[in-house]
XYZ file of C-alpha atoms in Angstrom:
663
model
C 0.031 0.430 0.218
C 1.139 3.671 -0.651
C 1.324 5.828 1.751
C -0.741 9.233 0.090
C -0.437 11.837 3.015
C -1.368 14.636 0.874
C -4.832 12.673 -0.101
C -6.084 14.007 3.019
C -5.055 17.365 2.591
C -9.322 18.394 2.145
C -10.088 16.472 5.189
C -7.768 18.898 7.481
C -5.735 15.995 9.305
C -2.344 16.402 7.101
C -0.213 18.746 5.493
C 0.813 17.451 1.921
C 3.957 15.901 0.837
C 4.079 11.788 1.111
C 6.092 10.159 3.266
C 5.028 12.181 6.129
C 5.451 10.706 9.904
C 3.009 12.509 12.245
C 2.458 10.592 15.579
C 1.039 10.649 19.297
C -1.956 12.618 17.696
C -4.995 11.367 18.907
C -8.507 10.101 17.194
C -11.962 10.498 18.518
C -14.626 7.628 16.446
C -17.999 9.238 15.940
C -20.099 6.914 17.249
C -19.138 6.789 20.616
C -16.073 9.137 21.265
C -14.145 6.567 21.366
C -10.526 8.531 22.080
C -7.256 6.166 20.501
C -4.389 7.983 20.083
C -1.464 7.177 17.159
C 2.330 6.088 18.379
C 5.475 7.706 18.352
C 6.643 8.960 14.811
C 3.001 6.815 13.206
C 2.563 6.864 9.430
C 0.079 9.656 8.682
C -3.274 7.295 7.781
C -3.099 7.040 4.377
C -5.627 6.082 1.722
C -6.422 2.096 -0.133
C -9.364 0.268 -1.491
C -11.413 3.569 -1.028
C -10.853 4.174 2.526
C -8.486 6.284 4.052
C -6.689 3.752 7.551
C -4.452 4.600 9.740
C -2.215 2.956 12.409
C -3.175 3.502 16.581
C -1.984 2.205 19.936
C -4.019 -0.753 22.079
C -4.317 -0.093 25.558
C -1.682 -2.013 27.152
C -4.011 -3.309 29.769
C -7.085 -4.476 26.632
C -4.924 -6.796 25.863
C -3.280 -10.296 27.366
C 0.831 -10.087 27.422
C 3.619 -10.631 29.271
C 6.258 -8.463 29.781
C 8.647 -10.601 27.388
C 8.833 -7.741 24.747
C 6.463 -5.452 25.288
C 6.472 -3.267 21.900
C 3.732 -1.425 22.634
C 0.749 -3.147 20.012
C -0.014 -1.197 16.491
C -3.984 -2.065 14.916
C -4.800 -0.512 11.622
C -8.082 1.326 11.771
C -10.243 2.666 9.368
C -10.887 6.531 9.001
C -12.967 6.842 6.227
C -15.245 5.419 4.067
C -16.385 6.956 0.601
C -16.810 10.315 1.788
C -18.452 8.888 5.658
C -15.449 10.279 8.973
C -15.862 6.948 11.313
C -12.650 8.774 13.242
C -11.972 12.259 13.680
C -8.328 14.036 14.967
C -9.432 15.282 18.217
C -6.657 17.701 18.557
C -8.142 19.182 21.945
C -8.391 15.734 23.785
C -5.241 16.228 26.353
C -6.667 19.598 27.164
C -9.390 17.916 27.952
C -8.081 14.777 30.456
C -5.877 16.966 32.064
C -9.364 19.268 32.827
C -11.405 16.102 33.950
C -8.427 14.390 35.504
C -7.654 18.268 37.245
C -12.004 17.942 38.587
C -12.103 14.375 39.682
C -8.912 15.369 41.636
C -10.849 17.242 44.137
C -11.941 14.431 46.079
C -8.392 13.748 47.135
C -8.506 17.259 49.292
C -6.738 16.301 52.078
C -8.956 17.499 55.505
C -8.580 21.200 56.697
C -6.362 21.836 60.129
C -7.122 22.034 62.953
C -7.008 25.294 64.897
C -4.367 25.166 67.203
C -3.848 25.959 70.646
C -2.575 28.267 73.058
C 0.039 26.281 74.691
C 1.297 26.172 71.326
C 2.087 30.215 70.439
C 3.288 31.068 73.679
C 6.052 28.047 72.609
C 5.867 29.537 69.182
C 4.874 32.811 69.116
C 7.046 35.939 68.304
C 8.972 36.633 71.352
C 10.163 32.617 72.401
C 12.745 31.215 73.596
C 12.771 28.858 70.439
C 16.569 27.299 70.798
C 15.063 24.705 72.657
C 12.166 22.982 70.567
C 14.597 24.097 67.225
C 17.760 21.873 68.347
C 14.740 18.956 68.873
C 13.510 19.775 65.625
C 17.114 19.464 63.781
C 18.099 16.004 66.094
C 14.690 15.241 64.268
C 16.117 16.278 60.494
C 19.343 14.258 61.401
C 16.905 10.895 62.259
C 16.417 11.023 58.477
C 17.794 7.673 57.750
C 19.814 8.704 54.319
C 21.174 11.389 56.956
C 24.417 9.116 56.937
C 28.313 9.595 56.517
C 29.023 13.281 54.753
C 25.449 13.978 54.970
C 24.983 13.313 58.440
C 26.969 16.851 58.215
C 23.801 19.120 56.415
C 21.410 17.917 58.587
C 20.931 20.434 60.427
C 21.915 23.565 62.017
C 24.076 24.872 63.030
C 25.606 23.136 60.490
C 27.381 20.441 62.349
C 30.777 20.370 59.176
C 32.302 22.832 62.558
C 33.185 20.292 64.505
C 34.726 18.006 61.248
C 38.320 18.167 60.897
C 38.763 16.363 57.244
C 35.991 18.238 55.561
C 37.734 21.314 56.685
C 40.863 19.980 55.196
C 38.894 19.155 51.713
C 36.795 22.150 51.281
C 37.692 25.446 52.914
C 34.213 26.685 52.547
C 33.268 24.302 55.302
C 35.968 25.958 58.128
C 34.246 27.378 61.265
C 35.241 31.620 60.205
C 36.236 34.193 62.544
C 32.534 34.715 63.910
C 31.776 31.866 64.378
C 35.068 31.470 66.952
C 34.882 34.475 68.687
C 30.648 33.910 69.867
C 30.627 33.477 73.445
C 26.827 33.449 73.469
C 24.734 29.730 73.053
C 22.213 31.980 71.860
C 23.407 32.991 68.827
C 25.312 30.130 67.715
C 21.705 27.975 67.911
C 19.704 30.000 66.432
C 21.090 31.727 63.757
C 19.185 29.811 61.441
C 16.038 28.193 63.071
C 15.343 24.213 62.189
C 11.906 24.362 61.366
C 9.143 21.694 61.494
C 5.127 21.376 59.893
C 3.882 22.297 63.866
C 6.383 25.211 64.439
C 5.699 26.445 60.650
C 2.078 26.290 61.389
C 2.376 27.802 64.882
C 4.858 30.800 63.705
C 1.953 31.306 60.973
C -0.703 31.805 62.955
C 0.052 33.166 66.415
C 0.899 36.079 64.948
C 5.078 35.741 64.438
C 5.378 36.463 60.633
C 3.154 39.896 61.101
C 6.010 41.576 64.292
C 9.636 39.723 61.977
C 10.484 38.864 58.390
C 11.601 34.787 58.240
C 13.043 33.698 55.513
C 12.905 30.035 55.233
C 15.596 27.681 53.411
C 14.084 25.122 52.337
C 16.548 21.906 51.340
C 17.203 18.555 52.188
C 20.464 16.917 52.936
C 22.085 15.448 49.909
C 21.129 18.001 47.499
C 24.708 19.526 47.007
C 23.846 22.795 45.944
C 22.057 22.940 49.105
C 25.385 21.919 51.174
C 27.021 25.234 49.280
C 24.279 26.891 50.730
C 24.273 26.214 53.963
C 27.917 27.747 54.920
C 27.665 30.234 53.921
C 22.958 31.059 54.834
C 24.534 30.780 58.347
C 27.555 32.794 58.257
C 25.411 35.631 57.479
C 22.463 35.173 59.333
C 25.310 35.169 62.848
C 26.303 38.088 61.478
C 23.003 40.172 61.945
C 22.457 38.615 65.080
C 25.589 39.393 66.490
C 24.282 43.021 65.071
C 21.144 43.060 67.052
C 19.454 42.663 63.723
C 16.083 40.990 65.628
C 13.003 42.022 62.530
C 15.161 40.011 60.153
C 15.271 35.558 61.152
C 15.870 32.933 59.254
C 14.563 29.632 59.059
C 15.314 25.854 57.835
C 13.098 23.547 56.336
C 14.588 19.953 55.735
C 11.842 18.119 53.336
C 13.353 15.295 53.488
C 11.478 14.726 57.233
C 8.586 17.353 56.444
C 7.300 16.054 52.636
C 3.759 17.065 54.410
C 4.366 21.240 54.702
C 7.143 20.883 51.355
C 4.122 19.686 49.163
C 0.995 21.766 50.256
C 3.518 24.940 50.228
C 4.365 23.608 46.583
C 7.846 23.358 47.881
C 9.415 21.263 45.476
C 12.820 22.311 44.211
C 16.197 22.545 46.381
C 16.867 24.930 48.010
C 14.540 27.205 48.369
C 14.417 30.728 49.802
C 10.581 31.632 51.364
C 9.515 35.021 52.074
C 7.339 35.191 54.698
C 6.460 38.704 55.876
C 3.173 39.436 57.473
C 3.512 43.553 58.826
C 2.496 46.812 58.355
C 5.336 47.617 57.030
C 4.848 48.701 53.261
C 8.540 49.064 53.102
C 8.910 45.661 54.257
C 6.564 43.908 51.171
C 8.427 47.196 48.836
C 11.835 44.986 48.950
C 10.095 42.231 49.069
C 8.074 42.161 45.553
C 11.225 44.516 43.739
C 13.615 40.851 45.145
C 11.016 38.009 43.333
C 10.332 40.977 40.270
C 14.117 41.343 40.058
C 14.899 37.476 40.808
C 12.207 35.517 38.735
C 11.736 35.044 35.058
C 8.363 34.121 33.843
C 9.787 29.963 34.137
C 10.304 30.680 37.866
C 6.659 32.651 38.412
C 5.282 29.268 36.503
C 7.336 26.695 38.498
C 7.468 28.565 42.446
C 5.221 29.104 44.133
C 5.426 33.797 44.969
C 6.982 34.301 47.350
C 9.578 30.596 46.892
C 13.032 32.003 44.946
C 15.973 29.991 43.423
C 18.253 29.435 46.667
C 21.449 31.056 45.772
C 23.148 33.837 48.553
C 24.162 36.138 45.611
C 20.265 36.870 45.894
C 19.760 37.757 49.103
C 21.860 40.560 48.140
C 19.304 41.498 45.838
C 16.801 41.989 49.338
C 18.922 42.261 51.695
C 19.788 46.393 50.710
C 16.173 47.331 49.725
C 15.068 46.684 54.083
C 15.150 49.757 55.570
C 18.512 49.823 56.945
C 17.136 51.279 60.439
C 15.577 47.413 60.234
C 19.181 45.033 58.965
C 21.151 47.752 58.742
C 24.155 47.799 55.810
C 26.952 47.450 57.999
C 26.162 43.974 59.405
C 26.170 41.839 55.470
C 27.373 44.179 53.050
C 30.339 42.481 52.941
C 29.795 38.674 53.109
C 28.642 39.480 49.419
C 32.035 41.091 48.170
C 33.781 37.621 46.480
C 37.573 37.633 46.864
C 39.209 36.651 43.528
C 40.898 33.120 42.999
C 39.197 30.322 44.101
C 36.084 29.928 46.046
C 36.027 27.188 49.357
C 33.984 25.709 47.181
C 36.459 24.080 45.428
C 38.695 21.309 45.984
C 41.658 21.087 48.027
C 42.940 18.187 45.290
C 46.324 17.176 48.162
C 43.825 16.213 50.356
C 41.669 14.087 47.382
C 45.136 11.880 46.244
C 46.186 10.325 49.706
C 46.842 7.055 48.332
C 47.895 8.434 44.743
C 49.124 11.278 45.189
C 50.751 11.474 41.331
C 47.067 11.460 40.844
C 46.854 15.088 41.086
C 49.382 15.620 37.958
C 46.443 13.929 35.801
C 46.098 15.409 32.198
C 43.487 14.883 32.588
C 40.237 14.655 36.033
C 42.559 14.941 38.552
C 39.529 16.641 40.520
C 38.525 13.157 41.433
C 39.434 11.112 44.432
C 41.095 8.149 44.388
C 38.414 6.278 45.644
C 37.216 6.294 42.866
C 39.517 3.956 41.744
C 37.992 0.794 44.024
C 33.782 2.361 42.978
C 32.266 -1.495 41.092
C 29.831 -1.295 38.239
C 27.795 -3.378 42.117
C 28.632 -0.682 44.373
C 27.632 1.615 42.081
C 24.487 0.042 41.508
C 23.825 0.439 45.517
C 23.317 4.189 44.718
C 21.378 3.369 41.646
C 18.641 1.756 44.417
C 18.833 4.050 46.789
C 17.741 6.890 44.089
C 15.169 4.382 43.394
C 13.590 4.623 46.881
C 14.096 8.055 46.882
C 12.426 9.145 43.550
C 9.367 6.642 45.052
C 9.455 7.528 48.301
C 10.077 11.562 48.618
C 9.890 12.909 44.874
C 7.560 11.564 42.696
C 4.807 13.875 44.276
C 1.559 15.222 43.397
C 1.528 18.707 42.072
C -2.091 19.436 40.712
C -3.176 21.063 37.641
C -5.248 23.472 39.542
C -3.568 24.298 42.741
C -4.225 20.536 44.799
C -1.435 19.640 45.987
C -3.181 16.251 47.323
C -3.491 15.159 43.744
C -1.742 14.285 40.846
C -2.080 16.464 37.331
C -2.887 14.382 33.635
C 0.762 15.023 32.547
C 2.969 13.790 35.402
C 0.024 10.532 35.295
C 1.553 10.468 32.106
C 5.328 11.374 33.163
C 4.992 8.890 36.047
C 3.573 5.692 33.628
C 6.376 6.431 31.156
C 9.229 6.829 33.914
C 8.184 3.100 35.226
C 7.745 1.841 31.859
C 12.088 3.133 31.115
C 12.558 1.066 34.711
C 10.927 -2.303 33.812
C 12.665 -2.287 30.445
C 15.904 -1.101 31.435
C 17.021 -2.933 34.904
C 19.328 -4.574 34.930
C 17.824 -7.591 36.570
C 20.175 -7.770 40.003
C 18.157 -5.310 40.745
C 14.937 -7.934 41.303
C 11.807 -5.639 41.133
C 10.127 -5.772 38.475
C 7.485 -7.430 39.149
C 6.696 -5.284 41.531
C 7.600 -2.619 38.416
C 4.886 -4.422 36.415
C 2.371 -4.564 38.869
C 2.262 -0.887 39.635
C 2.859 -0.163 35.590
C -0.522 -2.022 35.761
C -1.980 -0.374 38.388
C -1.545 3.404 36.124
C -2.148 1.618 33.501
C -5.876 1.866 34.819
C -5.100 5.216 35.022
C -4.027 5.966 32.144
C -6.697 4.871 30.156
C -9.385 5.517 32.348
C -8.340 9.534 32.250
C -8.851 9.016 28.097
C -13.009 8.405 28.977
C -15.531 10.496 29.460
C -15.363 10.022 33.130
C -11.909 10.518 33.239
C -9.811 9.484 36.489
C -7.790 10.808 39.235
C -4.482 10.291 41.250
C -4.569 10.914 45.166
C -1.374 11.524 47.253
C -2.625 8.452 49.153
C -3.295 6.641 46.511
C 0.734 6.692 45.092
C 1.468 5.385 48.308
C -0.450 2.493 48.520
C 0.600 1.351 44.927
C 4.215 1.838 45.718
C 4.831 0.167 48.740
C 5.538 -2.976 47.967
C 7.733 -1.859 45.544
C 9.478 -0.065 48.150
C 9.749 -2.873 50.544
C 11.017 -4.859 47.988
C 13.325 -1.881 47.241
C 14.270 -2.511 51.022
C 14.572 -5.626 50.522
C 16.640 -6.294 47.978
C 19.630 -3.616 49.168
C 19.619 -5.218 52.532
C 20.609 -8.620 50.566
C 21.903 -8.015 47.619
C 23.242 -4.418 48.485
C 25.047 -3.761 51.448
C 27.581 -2.263 50.087
C 29.420 1.942 50.636
C 27.733 4.488 48.722
C 30.100 6.219 45.975
C 27.936 8.986 46.232
C 26.941 12.228 48.706
C 24.512 13.546 47.327
C 21.185 12.743 44.814
C 22.678 13.951 42.006
C 25.435 11.763 41.687
C 23.082 8.981 42.699
C 20.520 10.681 39.791
C 23.440 10.235 37.211
C 24.737 6.908 38.308
C 21.042 5.912 37.909
C 21.319 6.854 34.047
C 24.303 5.956 33.275
C 23.219 2.337 34.617
C 19.699 1.731 32.142
C 21.747 3.239 28.737
C 24.520 0.623 29.307
C 21.681 -2.070 30.102
C 19.497 -0.556 26.885
C 23.305 -0.794 25.323
C 23.573 -4.708 26.350
C 20.281 -6.222 25.359
C 20.259 -4.301 21.703
C 23.684 -5.582 20.636
C 23.136 -9.127 22.735
C 19.307 -8.845 20.600
C 17.742 -10.245 24.085
C 13.290 -11.219 24.280
C 13.199 -8.759 26.997
C 14.486 -5.493 24.557
C 15.022 -2.456 25.724
C 13.059 0.714 25.820
C 14.061 2.668 22.870
C 16.208 5.238 22.482
C 13.902 7.705 21.814
C 11.315 5.998 24.519
C 13.818 6.666 27.182
C 15.075 10.021 26.097
C 11.735 10.731 26.327
C 10.983 9.267 29.830
C 13.127 11.294 31.667
C 12.973 14.100 29.758
C 8.934 13.946 31.774
C 10.996 12.701 35.138
C 12.990 14.951 34.852
C 10.479 18.598 34.066
C 7.564 17.516 37.156
C 10.303 15.302 40.026
C 13.944 16.015 39.971
C 14.425 18.019 43.035
C 17.528 20.107 42.426
C 15.862 23.073 41.360
C 19.085 24.395 39.535
C 19.120 21.096 37.980
C 16.054 21.393 36.562
C 16.459 24.180 34.777
C 19.773 23.619 32.999
C 18.798 19.925 32.136
C 16.044 21.414 30.185
C 17.582 24.112 28.746
C 20.701 21.727 27.481
C 17.402 19.389 26.066
C 15.616 21.628 24.271
C 18.625 22.786 22.422
C 19.480 19.637 21.882
C 22.834 19.549 22.880
C 25.639 17.586 22.921
C 24.160 15.342 20.304
C 21.058 14.400 21.368
C 19.376 13.871 18.130
C 22.074 10.943 17.322
C 21.450 9.329 20.473
C 17.134 8.956 19.672
C 18.381 7.054 17.534
C 20.880 4.828 19.120
C 22.012 3.191 22.601
C 26.058 3.844 22.018
C 25.090 7.604 21.195
C 22.476 8.152 24.016
C 25.267 5.905 26.525
C 28.588 8.825 25.429
C 25.503 11.309 25.393
C 24.998 10.969 28.544
C 29.015 10.851 29.646
C 28.660 13.968 27.850
C 26.011 15.914 29.392
C 27.238 14.306 32.829
C 30.969 15.611 32.015
C 29.818 19.291 30.554
C 27.590 19.665 34.122
C 30.429 19.077 35.928
C 33.184 21.220 34.251
C 30.210 24.055 33.969
C 29.645 23.324 38.528
C 33.421 24.098 38.623
C 33.969 27.177 36.209
C 31.453 28.479 38.672
C 33.391 28.770 41.457
C 36.411 29.471 39.659
C 38.186 26.027 41.185
C 40.885 26.225 38.332
C 42.978 23.648 39.998
C 40.824 20.986 40.318
C 39.622 19.304 36.872
C 36.415 17.683 36.516
C 37.038 15.499 33.063
C 35.478 11.601 33.398
C 36.814 9.299 33.724
C 41.065 10.355 35.097
C 43.412 9.822 32.255
C 44.958 7.770 35.878
C 42.348 5.041 35.646
C 41.635 5.652 31.889
C 44.660 6.394 29.917
C 43.181 5.053 26.066
C 39.582 7.394 26.495
C 42.034 10.682 26.247
C 44.517 12.068 23.474
C 46.840 15.129 23.941
C 44.454 17.640 21.217
C 45.612 21.534 20.856
C 41.333 21.553 19.623
C 39.903 20.405 22.935
C 38.468 24.296 23.278
C 36.178 23.702 20.736
C 34.979 20.770 22.194
C 31.257 21.081 22.795
C 31.361 19.604 26.517
C 33.150 22.911 27.980
C 31.255 25.341 26.026
C 29.339 25.862 29.228
C 32.403 26.010 31.626
C 34.193 28.606 29.201
C 31.111 30.674 28.837
C 30.974 30.736 32.838
C 35.005 31.112 34.157
C 35.011 34.603 35.619
C 36.597 37.829 33.891
C 40.408 37.633 35.432
C 41.353 34.563 36.237
C 43.219 31.924 35.435
C 41.911 29.550 32.645
C 40.526 26.308 34.446
C 43.300 23.616 34.505
C 40.026 22.035 32.021
C 40.985 24.357 29.407
C 44.000 24.254 29.937
C 45.716 20.701 29.624
C 44.566 20.261 25.372
C 42.472 16.957 26.042
C 40.330 15.709 23.230
C 38.111 12.235 24.249
C 38.341 8.750 22.094
C 34.862 8.279 22.706
C 35.284 4.439 20.873
C 37.434 3.780 24.188
C 35.341 6.399 26.263
C 32.357 3.418 25.277
C 34.032 0.645 26.377
C 35.264 2.723 30.190
C 31.187 3.864 30.722
C 30.427 -0.044 29.985
C 33.057 -1.902 31.781
C 31.417 1.522 35.050
C 27.783 0.196 34.909
C 27.319 -2.821 33.366
C 28.154 -5.658 35.632
C 28.026 -8.277 32.314
C 30.895 -6.162 30.882
C 33.161 -5.307 34.155
C 33.389 -9.227 34.524
C 34.610 -9.224 30.820
C 37.331 -6.821 31.711
């Protein structure tokens, strides 16, 4: 049959031209309103035998089949015969589904909180002594199961890292500063930043604290690297203001790792954030806050964040402080903290401390900014981090923010992206994870919701229903972790764990594709699509999300090729990861630390000296972020180009157990 897309021009179904690809559009059956969707990159409808035909997907739960090799089941339907249409295009189908899904989600609304009593206000109201309560809440933050090892230093205020000599040797920003060393008032130290949980937050709100005090809340999780970087900067500022007897401006910290419900209800779903809370009569303060919002938040941030929530970047605080009345917050108390000294920042690693066992690695011409422990990372250790990441994703990251603002209900678009993410995991997680049966169980439940959402009645998905749907999966993850992945974590942050998970998914996809296994991986374009949807809605690192989406939409680092080939997809994620690592080094002016990966001492054949490295696209952002007048970054100065054939082999051996055994 010859497909003649141009023959349908008169019906308004496709554009003129032959052998066109359509895909993902919705068709609505005339006699009963049934909607069916074209597969991704489907051929346009074609004419044959006096009729017009098209391909559509069959709903998964309507077909008896296993997950052996489950590409979408496609059927051909008759769209039109002799001028009589059986189906019409429905360009508003997705909008209709989303609106009905949001309407049905109203049933998910949580019951109203009971009003707090006088006892709560006596504990938390304006002027109350919060020292004991803050310490108790901080201890609760640090009881989180992931507050271990290095992460335990970042779970509360005052920061624990000031008493840890080891991290001070590696990163100067985590060493005690002069104002802290000289402070003798325990109240100043303990309450410069107050640890705040849900009970305290609502008490501050209901008992009038926000009417007499201006609070800025840092919203964070202790495994977020950007949150960790902000911690010493914010604490020093807050302590300075306490020492200057500034009582009007207060700082609080909310750890969303333990305060899920509060963060979800307030819409604080990115980390770190700075949230302004002031309900008092001073119009000058309100004007400063509104100016702050107008200057900092672009159109994208206004859509992504609640009105009084801003990205947790230390320099943006200066934009607020310089517009607050000086009689309330004297400029002299804070101004010098925003004057960046020349040279590397305290966030840069001490390269000598990174190489206690192999000091010669300090001179690696590529990758001297990675710790010696990289040599000890097995695939199983990286898989351990990926499993921890999966637990965080299903237990904490995937949270509803409904299209209508109902934080107890998922939106339709979120449901679609969750389904695609779970389907990707089923196809691309290595069998060693041993959680596929529970993922399939979850996927079947999600598909029932998806298909119901695409009917006249619609459906919804509540937060408490999600917890019920994932309970068996989470129990399985914990069980598998204890039995098969009792290895030390190779990562100190969730961004690191997320990268490990993505590299593993791509490497397993490549392995399955090469071996022609019956359980085929997701198509490369499907993996990227699922990844984009997941990061757009659920990735908790606010900076990372914005950066990823911008680079993804621009097609950077070979995304188009990655959509067609797993070899290219594995390399695409590596290029993207390397670009992020070198960009962060440039932002902090870490001129002596090269974060290209893998280090040349681990893979000598992966890099070749070359004077063309300045033209390598992966380093373009690092080059653009290098501050004027600063020395050249080592990653730009030590010229080398990757041998991507060797890089691919190294990635496979690093993230695929089967390939690790072969090497």
